[in-house]
Coordinates of N, CA and C in Angstrom, one line a residue:
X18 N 45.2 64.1 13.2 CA 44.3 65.1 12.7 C 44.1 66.2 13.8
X19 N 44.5 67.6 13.3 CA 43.5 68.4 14.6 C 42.9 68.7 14.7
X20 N 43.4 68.8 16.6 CA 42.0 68.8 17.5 C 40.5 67.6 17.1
X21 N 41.3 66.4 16.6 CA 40.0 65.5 17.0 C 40.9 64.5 18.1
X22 N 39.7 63.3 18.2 CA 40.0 63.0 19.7 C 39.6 61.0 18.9
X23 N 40.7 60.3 20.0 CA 40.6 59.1 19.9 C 39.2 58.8 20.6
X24 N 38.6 58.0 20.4 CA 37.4 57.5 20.8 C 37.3 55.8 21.3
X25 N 37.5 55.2 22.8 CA 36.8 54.2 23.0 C 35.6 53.8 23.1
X26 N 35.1 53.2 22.9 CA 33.4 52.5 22.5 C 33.1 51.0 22.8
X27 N 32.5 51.0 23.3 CA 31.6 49.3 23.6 C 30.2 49.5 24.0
X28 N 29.6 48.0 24.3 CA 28.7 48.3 24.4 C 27.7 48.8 25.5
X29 N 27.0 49.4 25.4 CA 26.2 50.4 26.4 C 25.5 49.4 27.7
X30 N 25.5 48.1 27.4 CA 24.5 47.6 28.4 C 22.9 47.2 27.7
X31 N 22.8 48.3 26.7 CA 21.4 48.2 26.4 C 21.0 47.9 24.7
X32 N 22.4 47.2 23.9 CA 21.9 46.7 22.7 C 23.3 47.4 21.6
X33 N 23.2 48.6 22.2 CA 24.0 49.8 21.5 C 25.5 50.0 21.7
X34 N 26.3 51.1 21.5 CA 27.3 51.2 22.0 C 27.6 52.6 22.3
X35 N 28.8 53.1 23.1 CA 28.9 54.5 24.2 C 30.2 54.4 24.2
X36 N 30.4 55.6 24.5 CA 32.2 56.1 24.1 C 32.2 56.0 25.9
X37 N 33.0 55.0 26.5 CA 33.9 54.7 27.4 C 34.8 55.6 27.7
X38 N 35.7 56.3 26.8 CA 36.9 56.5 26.8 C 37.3 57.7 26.2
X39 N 37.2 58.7 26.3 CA 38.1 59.8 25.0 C 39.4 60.6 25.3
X40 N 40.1 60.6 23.8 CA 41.2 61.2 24.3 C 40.9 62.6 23.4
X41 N 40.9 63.6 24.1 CA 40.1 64.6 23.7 C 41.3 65.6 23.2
X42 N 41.6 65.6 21.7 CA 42.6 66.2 21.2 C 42.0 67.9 21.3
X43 N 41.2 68.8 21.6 CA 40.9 69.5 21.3 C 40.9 70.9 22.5
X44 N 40.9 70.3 23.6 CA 40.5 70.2 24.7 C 42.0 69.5 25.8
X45 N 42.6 68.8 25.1 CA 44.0 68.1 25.7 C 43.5 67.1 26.7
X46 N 42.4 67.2 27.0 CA 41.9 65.9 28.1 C 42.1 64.5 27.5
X47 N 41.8 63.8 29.0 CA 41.4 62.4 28.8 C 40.2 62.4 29.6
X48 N 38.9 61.9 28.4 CA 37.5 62.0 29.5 C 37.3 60.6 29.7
X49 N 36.4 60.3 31.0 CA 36.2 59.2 31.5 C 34.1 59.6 31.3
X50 N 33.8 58.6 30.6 CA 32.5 58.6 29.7 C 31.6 57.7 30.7
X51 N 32.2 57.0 31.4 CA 31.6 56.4 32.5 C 32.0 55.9 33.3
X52 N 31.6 55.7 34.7 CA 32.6 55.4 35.7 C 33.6 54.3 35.4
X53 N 34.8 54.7 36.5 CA 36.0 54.0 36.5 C 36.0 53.7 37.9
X54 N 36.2 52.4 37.6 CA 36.8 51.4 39.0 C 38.2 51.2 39.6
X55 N 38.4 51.2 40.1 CA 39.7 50.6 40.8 C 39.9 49.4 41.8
X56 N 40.0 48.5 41.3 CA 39.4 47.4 42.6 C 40.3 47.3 43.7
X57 N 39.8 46.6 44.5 CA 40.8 46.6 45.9 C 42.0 46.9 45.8
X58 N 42.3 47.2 46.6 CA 44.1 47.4 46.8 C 45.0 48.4 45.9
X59 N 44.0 48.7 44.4 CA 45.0 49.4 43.7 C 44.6 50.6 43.6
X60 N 45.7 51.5 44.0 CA 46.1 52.6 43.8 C 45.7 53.8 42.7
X61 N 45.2 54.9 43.1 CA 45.2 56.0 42.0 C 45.9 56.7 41.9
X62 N 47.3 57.2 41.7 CA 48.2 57.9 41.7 C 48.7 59.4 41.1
X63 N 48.6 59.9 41.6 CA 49.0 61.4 41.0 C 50.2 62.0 41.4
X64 N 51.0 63.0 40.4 CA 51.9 63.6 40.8 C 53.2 62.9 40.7
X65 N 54.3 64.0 39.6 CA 55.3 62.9 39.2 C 56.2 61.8 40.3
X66 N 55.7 62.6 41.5 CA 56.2 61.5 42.5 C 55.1 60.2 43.1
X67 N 54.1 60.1 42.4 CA 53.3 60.0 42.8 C 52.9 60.2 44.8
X68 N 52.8 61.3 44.8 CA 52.7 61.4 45.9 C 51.1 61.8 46.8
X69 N 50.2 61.7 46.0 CA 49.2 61.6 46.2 C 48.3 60.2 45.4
X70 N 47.6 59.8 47.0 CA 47.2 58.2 46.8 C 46.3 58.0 47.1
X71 N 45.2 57.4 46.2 CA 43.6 57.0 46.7 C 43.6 55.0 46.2
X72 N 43.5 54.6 47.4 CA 43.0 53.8 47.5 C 41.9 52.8 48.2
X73 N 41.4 51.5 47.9 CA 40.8 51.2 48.3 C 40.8 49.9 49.0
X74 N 40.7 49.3 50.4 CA 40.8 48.0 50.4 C 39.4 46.9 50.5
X75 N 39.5 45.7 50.9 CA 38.5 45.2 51.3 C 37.3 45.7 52.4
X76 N 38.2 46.6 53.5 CA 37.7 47.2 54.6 C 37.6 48.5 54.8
X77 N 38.1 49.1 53.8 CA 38.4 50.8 54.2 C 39.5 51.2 52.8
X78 N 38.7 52.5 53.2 CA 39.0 53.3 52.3 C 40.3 54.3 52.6
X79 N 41.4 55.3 51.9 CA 42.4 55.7 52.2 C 42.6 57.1 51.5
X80 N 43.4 58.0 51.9 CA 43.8 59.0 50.9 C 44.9 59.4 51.5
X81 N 46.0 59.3 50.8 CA 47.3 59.4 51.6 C 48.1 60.4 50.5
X82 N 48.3 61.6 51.5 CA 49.2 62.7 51.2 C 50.6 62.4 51.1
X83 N 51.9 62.7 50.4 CA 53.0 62.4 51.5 C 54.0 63.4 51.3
X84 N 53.6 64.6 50.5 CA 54.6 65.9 50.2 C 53.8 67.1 50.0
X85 N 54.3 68.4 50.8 CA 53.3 69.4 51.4 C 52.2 69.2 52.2
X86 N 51.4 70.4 51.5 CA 50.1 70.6 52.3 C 48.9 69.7 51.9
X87 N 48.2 69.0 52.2 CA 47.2 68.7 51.5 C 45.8 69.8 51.9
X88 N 45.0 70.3 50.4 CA 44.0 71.3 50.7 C 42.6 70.5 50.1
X89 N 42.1 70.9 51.0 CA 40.4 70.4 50.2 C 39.8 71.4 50.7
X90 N 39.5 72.4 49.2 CA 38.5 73.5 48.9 C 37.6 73.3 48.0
X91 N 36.5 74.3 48.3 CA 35.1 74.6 47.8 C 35.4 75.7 47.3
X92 N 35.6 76.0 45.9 CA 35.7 77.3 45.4 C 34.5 77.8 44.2
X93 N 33.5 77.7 45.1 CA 31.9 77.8 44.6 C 31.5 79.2 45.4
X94 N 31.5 80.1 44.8 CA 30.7 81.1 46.0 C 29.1 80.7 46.6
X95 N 30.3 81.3 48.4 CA 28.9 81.2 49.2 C 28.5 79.9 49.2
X96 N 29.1 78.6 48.9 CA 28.6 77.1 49.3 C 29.7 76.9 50.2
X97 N 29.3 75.8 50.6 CA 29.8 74.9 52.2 C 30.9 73.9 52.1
X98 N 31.6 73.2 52.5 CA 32.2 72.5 52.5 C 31.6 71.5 53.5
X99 N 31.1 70.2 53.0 CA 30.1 69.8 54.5 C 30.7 68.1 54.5
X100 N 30.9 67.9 55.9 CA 31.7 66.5 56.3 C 30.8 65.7 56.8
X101 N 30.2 64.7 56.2 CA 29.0 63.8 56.9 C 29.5 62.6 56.9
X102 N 28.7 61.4 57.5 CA 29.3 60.5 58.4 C 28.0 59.8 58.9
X103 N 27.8 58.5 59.3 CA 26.6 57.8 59.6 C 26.2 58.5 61.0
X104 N 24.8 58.5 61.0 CA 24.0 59.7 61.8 C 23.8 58.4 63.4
X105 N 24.2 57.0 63.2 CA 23.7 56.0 63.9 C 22.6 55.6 64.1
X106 N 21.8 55.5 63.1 CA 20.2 55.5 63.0 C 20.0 54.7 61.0
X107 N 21.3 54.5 60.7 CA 21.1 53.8 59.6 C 21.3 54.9 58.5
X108 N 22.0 56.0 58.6 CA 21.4 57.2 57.6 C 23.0 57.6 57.6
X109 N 22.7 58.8 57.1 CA 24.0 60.2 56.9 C 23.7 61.6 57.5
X110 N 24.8 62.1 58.1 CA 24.3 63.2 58.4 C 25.4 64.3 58.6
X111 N 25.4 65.5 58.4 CA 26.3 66.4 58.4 C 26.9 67.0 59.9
X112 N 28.7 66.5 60.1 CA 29.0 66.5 61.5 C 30.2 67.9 61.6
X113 N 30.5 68.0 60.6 CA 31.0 69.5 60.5 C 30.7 70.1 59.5
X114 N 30.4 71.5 59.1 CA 30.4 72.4 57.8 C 31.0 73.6 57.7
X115 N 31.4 73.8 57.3 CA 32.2 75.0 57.0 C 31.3 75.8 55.9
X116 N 30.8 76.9 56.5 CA 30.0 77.5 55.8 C 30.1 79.2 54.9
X117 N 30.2 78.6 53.8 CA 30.9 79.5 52.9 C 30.3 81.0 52.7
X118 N 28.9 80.9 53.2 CA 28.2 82.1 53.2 C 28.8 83.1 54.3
X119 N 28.0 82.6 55.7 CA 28.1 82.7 56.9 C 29.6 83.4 57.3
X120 N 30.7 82.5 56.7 CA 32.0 82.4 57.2 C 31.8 82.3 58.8
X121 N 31.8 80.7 58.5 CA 31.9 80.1 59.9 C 32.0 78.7 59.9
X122 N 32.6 78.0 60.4 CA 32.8 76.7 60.9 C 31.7 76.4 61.9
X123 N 30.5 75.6 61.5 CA 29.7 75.1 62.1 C 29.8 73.5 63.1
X124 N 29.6 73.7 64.1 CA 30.0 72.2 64.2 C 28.4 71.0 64.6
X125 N 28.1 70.9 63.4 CA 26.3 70.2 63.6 C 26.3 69.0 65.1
X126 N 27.5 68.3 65.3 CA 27.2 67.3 66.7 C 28.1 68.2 67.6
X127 N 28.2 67.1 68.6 CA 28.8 67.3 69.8 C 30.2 67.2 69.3
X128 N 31.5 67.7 70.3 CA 33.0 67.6 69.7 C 33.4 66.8 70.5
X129 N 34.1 66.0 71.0 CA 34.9 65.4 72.3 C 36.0 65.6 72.1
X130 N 36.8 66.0 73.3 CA 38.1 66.1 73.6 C 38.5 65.1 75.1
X131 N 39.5 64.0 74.1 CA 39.8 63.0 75.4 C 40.7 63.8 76.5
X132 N 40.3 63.1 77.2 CA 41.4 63.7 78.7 C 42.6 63.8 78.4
X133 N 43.1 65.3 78.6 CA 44.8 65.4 78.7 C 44.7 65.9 77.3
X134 N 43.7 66.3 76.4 CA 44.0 67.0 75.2 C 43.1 68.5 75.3
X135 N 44.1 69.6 75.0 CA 43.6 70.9 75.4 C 42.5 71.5 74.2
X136 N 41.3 72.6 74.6 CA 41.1 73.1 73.6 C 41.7 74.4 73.8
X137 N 42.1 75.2 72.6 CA 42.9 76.1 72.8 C 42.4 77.4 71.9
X138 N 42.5 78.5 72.6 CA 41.6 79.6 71.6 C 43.3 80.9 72.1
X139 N 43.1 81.4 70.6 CA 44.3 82.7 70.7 C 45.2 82.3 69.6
X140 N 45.3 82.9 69.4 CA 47.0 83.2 68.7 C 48.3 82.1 69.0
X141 N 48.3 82.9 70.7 CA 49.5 81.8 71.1 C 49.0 81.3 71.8
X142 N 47.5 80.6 71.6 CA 47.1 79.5 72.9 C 46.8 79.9 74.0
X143 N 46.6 81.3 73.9 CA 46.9 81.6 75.7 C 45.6 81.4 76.4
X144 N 44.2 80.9 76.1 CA 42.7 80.2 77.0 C 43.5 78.6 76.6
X145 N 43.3 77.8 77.5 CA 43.3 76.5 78.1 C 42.3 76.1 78.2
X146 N 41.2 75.0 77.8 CA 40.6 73.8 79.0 C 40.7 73.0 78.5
X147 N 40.4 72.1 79.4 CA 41.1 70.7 79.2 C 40.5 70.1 80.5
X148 N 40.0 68.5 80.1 CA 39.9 67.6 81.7 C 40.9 66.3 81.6
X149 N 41.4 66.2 83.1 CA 42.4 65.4 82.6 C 42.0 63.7 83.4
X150 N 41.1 64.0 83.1 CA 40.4 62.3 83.7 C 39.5 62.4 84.9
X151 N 40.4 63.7 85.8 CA 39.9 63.9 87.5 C 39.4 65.5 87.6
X152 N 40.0 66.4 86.8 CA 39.8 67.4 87.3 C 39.3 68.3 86.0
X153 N 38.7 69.1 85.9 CA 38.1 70.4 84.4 C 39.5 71.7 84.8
X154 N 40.1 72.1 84.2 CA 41.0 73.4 84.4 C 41.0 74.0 83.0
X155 N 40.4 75.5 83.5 CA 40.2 76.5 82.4 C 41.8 77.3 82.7
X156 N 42.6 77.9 82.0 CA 43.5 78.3 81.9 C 44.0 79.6 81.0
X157 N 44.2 80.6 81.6 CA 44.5 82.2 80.5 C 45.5 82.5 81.2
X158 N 46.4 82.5 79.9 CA 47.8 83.0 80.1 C 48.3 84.4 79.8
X159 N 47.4 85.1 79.2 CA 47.6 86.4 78.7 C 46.4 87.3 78.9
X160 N 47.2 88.4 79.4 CA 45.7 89.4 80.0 C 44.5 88.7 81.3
X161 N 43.3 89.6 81.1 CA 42.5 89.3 82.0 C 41.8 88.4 81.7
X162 N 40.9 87.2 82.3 CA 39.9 86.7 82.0 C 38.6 86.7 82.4
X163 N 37.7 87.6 81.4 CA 36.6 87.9 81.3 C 35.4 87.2 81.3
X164 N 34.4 87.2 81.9 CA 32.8 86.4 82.2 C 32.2 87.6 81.6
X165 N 31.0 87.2 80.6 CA 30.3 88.5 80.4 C 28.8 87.8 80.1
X166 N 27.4 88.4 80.1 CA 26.5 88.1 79.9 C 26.1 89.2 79.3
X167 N 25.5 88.9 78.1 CA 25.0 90.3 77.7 C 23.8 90.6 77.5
X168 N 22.5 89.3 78.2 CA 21.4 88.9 77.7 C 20.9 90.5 79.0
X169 N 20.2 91.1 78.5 CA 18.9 91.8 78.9 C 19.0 91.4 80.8
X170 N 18.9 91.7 81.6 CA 18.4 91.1 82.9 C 19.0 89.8 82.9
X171 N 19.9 89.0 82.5 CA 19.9 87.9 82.9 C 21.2 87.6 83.7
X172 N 21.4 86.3 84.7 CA 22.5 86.6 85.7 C 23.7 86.1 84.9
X173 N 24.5 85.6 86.4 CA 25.6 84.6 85.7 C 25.3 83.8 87.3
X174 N 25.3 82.6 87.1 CA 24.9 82.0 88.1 C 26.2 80.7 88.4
X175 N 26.2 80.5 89.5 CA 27.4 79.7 90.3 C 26.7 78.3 90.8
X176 N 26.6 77.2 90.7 CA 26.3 75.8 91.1 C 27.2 74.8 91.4
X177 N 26.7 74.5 92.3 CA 27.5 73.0 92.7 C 26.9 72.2 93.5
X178 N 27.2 71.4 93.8 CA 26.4 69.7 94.6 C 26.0 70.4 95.4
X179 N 24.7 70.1 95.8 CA 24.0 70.7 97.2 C 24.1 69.5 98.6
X180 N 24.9 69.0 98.2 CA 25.3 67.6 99.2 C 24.0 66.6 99.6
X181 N 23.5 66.3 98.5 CA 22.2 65.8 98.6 C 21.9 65.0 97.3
X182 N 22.5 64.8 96.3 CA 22.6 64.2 95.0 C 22.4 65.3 93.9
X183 N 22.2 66.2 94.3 CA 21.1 67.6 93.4 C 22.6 68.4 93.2
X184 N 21.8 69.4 92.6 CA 22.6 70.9 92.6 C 22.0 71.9 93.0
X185 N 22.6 73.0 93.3 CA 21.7 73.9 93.8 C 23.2 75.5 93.6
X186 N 22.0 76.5 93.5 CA 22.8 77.4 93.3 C 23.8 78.0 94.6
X187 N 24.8 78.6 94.1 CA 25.5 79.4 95.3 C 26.0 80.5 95.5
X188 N 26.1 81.4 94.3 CA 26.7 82.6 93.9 C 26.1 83.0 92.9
X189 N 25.6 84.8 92.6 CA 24.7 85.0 91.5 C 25.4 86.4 91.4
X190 N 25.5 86.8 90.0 CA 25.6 87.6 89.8 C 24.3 88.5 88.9
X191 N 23.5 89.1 90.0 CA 22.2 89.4 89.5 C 22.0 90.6 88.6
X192 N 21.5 90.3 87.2 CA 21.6 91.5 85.7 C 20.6 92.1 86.2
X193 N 19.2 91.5 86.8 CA 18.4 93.0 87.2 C 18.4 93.7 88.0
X194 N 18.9 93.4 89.2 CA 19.1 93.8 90.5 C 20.1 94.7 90.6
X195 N 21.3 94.1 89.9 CA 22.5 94.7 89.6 C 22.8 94.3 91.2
X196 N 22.5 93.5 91.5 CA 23.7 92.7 93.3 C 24.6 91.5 92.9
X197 N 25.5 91.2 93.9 CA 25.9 90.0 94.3 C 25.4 89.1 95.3
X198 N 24.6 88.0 94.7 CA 23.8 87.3 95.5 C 24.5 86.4 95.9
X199 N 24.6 86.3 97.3 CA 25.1 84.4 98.1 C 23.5 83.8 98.2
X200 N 23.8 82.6 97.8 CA 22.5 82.1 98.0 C 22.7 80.8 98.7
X201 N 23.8 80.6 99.4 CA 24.4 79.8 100.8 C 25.2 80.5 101.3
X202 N 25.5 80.1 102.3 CA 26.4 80.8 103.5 C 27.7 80.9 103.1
X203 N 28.7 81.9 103.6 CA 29.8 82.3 102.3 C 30.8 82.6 104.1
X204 N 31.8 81.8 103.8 CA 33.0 81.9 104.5 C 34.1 82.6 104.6
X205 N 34.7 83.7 104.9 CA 35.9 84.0 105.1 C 36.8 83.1 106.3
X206 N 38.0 83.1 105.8 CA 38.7 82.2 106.6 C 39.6 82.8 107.3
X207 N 40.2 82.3 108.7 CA 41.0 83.0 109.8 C 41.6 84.3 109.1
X208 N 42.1 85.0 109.8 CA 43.3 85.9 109.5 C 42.5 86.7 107.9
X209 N 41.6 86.4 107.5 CA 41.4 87.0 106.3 C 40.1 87.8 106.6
X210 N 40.4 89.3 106.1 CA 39.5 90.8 106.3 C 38.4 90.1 105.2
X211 N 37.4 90.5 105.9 CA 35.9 91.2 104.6 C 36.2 92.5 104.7
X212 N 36.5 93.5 103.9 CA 37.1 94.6 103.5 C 36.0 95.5 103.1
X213 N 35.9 96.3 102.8 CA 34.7 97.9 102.7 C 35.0 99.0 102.2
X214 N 34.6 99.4 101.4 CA 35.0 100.8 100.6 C 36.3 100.5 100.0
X215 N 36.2 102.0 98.9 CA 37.4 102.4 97.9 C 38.5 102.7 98.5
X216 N 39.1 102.6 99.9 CA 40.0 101.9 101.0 C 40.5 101.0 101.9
X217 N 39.4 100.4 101.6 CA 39.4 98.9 102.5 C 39.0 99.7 103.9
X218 N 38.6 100.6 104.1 CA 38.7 101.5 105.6 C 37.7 100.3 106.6
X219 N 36.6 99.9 106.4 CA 35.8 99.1 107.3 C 36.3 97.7 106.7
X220 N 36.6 97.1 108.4 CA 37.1 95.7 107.9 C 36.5 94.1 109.4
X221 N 35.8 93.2 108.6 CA 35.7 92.4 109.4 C 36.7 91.3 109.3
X222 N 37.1 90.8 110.7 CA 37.7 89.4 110.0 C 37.3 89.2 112.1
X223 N 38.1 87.4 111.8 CA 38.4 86.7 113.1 C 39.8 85.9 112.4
X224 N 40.2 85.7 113.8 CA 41.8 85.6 113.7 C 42.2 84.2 114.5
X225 N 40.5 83.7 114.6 CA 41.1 82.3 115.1 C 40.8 82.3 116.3
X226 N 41.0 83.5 117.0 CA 40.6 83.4 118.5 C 39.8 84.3 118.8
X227 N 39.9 85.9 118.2 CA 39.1 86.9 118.5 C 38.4 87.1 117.2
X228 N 37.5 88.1 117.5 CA 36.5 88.7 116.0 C 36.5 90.2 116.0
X229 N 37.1 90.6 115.0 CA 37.7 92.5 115.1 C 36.3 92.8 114.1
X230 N 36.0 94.1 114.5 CA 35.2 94.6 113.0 C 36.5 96.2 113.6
X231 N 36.8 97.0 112.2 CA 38.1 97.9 112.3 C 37.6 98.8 111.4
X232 N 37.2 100.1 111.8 CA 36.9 101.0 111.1 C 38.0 101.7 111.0
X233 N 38.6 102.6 109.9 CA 39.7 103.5 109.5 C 39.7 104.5 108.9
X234 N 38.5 105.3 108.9 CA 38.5 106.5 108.1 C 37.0 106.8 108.6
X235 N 36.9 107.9 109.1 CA 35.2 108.7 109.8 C 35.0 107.8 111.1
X236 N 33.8 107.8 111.4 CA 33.1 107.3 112.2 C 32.3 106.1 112.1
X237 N 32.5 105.6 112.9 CA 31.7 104.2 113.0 C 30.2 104.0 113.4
X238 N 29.3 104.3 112.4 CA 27.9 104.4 113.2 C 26.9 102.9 113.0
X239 N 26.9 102.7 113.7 CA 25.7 101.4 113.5 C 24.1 102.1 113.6
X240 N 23.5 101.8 112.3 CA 22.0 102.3 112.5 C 20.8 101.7 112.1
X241 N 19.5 101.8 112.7 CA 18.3 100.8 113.0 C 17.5 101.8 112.2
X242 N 16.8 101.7 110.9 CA 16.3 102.8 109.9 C 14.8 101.8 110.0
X243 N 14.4 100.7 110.2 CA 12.9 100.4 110.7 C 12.5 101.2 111.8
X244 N 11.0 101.8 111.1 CA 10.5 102.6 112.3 C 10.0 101.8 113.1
X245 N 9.5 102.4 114.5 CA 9.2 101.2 115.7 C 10.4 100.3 116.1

């Protein structure tokens, strides 16, 4: 007959009976009227190769691609695509989202990257970091690598072990001041100039044995500008 539809039916649970099953001549479907099980082990199969596979075992669960791309989209405007996962408090909670409004990849926890695996930003990879068990190494392979703060007055500040268990600062680059702050004692080493002006013209260094200061363009004035 067209466009009608075969009908399975049993009973509902509650006295009556409910279409289980339709084969929906009208429409070309096959509807599923109430859930479908698949018990352990067996397979849901799609695709004349069946090459997409959902199954289930005693322990875990599976979904196995095995020809192209596999895509999992949200084609809802302006909704999320949201990945949750036990929160370890007995619950659920959202550990990545992809946010369809926003356009942005949110990442709601922490990310870890084991040692010896890079994160990598660019085109062709060219920012590196990575720790490799012993050491942190940030890495740019293309062009300059830029530090920037853009907060109002605020610095960019340098720390490390104050050889005491602590931290303590050591280098500042101060947004209100507009200086370069040492805030420990700062070393040049043998043979190497502290350099001066848009010629290097005034130059300190020691050489290991002696201590030169080398002026090379005007005059060399040392001057005492406290009165008294």
């Amino acid at each position: 007959a067209d466009d009608k539809d075969i009908i399975f039916e049993t009973d509902d649970g509650s006295g009556s009976f409910t279409a289980y099953l339709t084969l929906d001549g009208s429409s070309t479907k096959v509807k599923f009227n109430v859930d479908a099980k698949w018990t352990d082990g067996v397979q849901a199969m799609f695709g004349n190769g069946e090459d997409l596979r959902i199954h289930h075992t005693s322990g875990e669960s599976v979904i196995h691609n095995t020809v192209g791309h596999f895509y999992i989209g949200n084609l809802a405007d302006d909704k999320d695509l949201i990945f949750q996962c036990d929160d370890g408090s007995g619950g659920t909670t959202a550990y990545l989202t992809l946010d369809g409004s926003a356009a942005y990849t949110v990442a709601n926890k922490n990310i870890r990257f084991q040692d010896n695996v890079e994160l990598r930003l660019g085109s062709g990879s060219d920012l590196k970091a990575y720790h490799t068990g012993t050491n942190t190494t940030f890495e740019n392979n293309t062009g300059n690598l830029i530090f920037t703060q853009n907060t109002d007055d605020g610095d960019i500040i340098f720390q490390s072990d104050d050889g005491s268990g602590g931290v303590a600062e050591y280098f500042r680059l101060d947004g209100s001041s507009k200086l370069n702050v040492f805030s420990q004692n700062a070393r040049v080493e043998d043979n190497i100039a502290f350099q001066c002006g848009g010629g290097n013209d005034l130059r300190i260094l020691h050489n290991g044995t002696s201590s030169y200061i080398e002026n090379h363009g005007g005059d060399l004035e040392i001057q005492q500008l406290v009165d008294d």
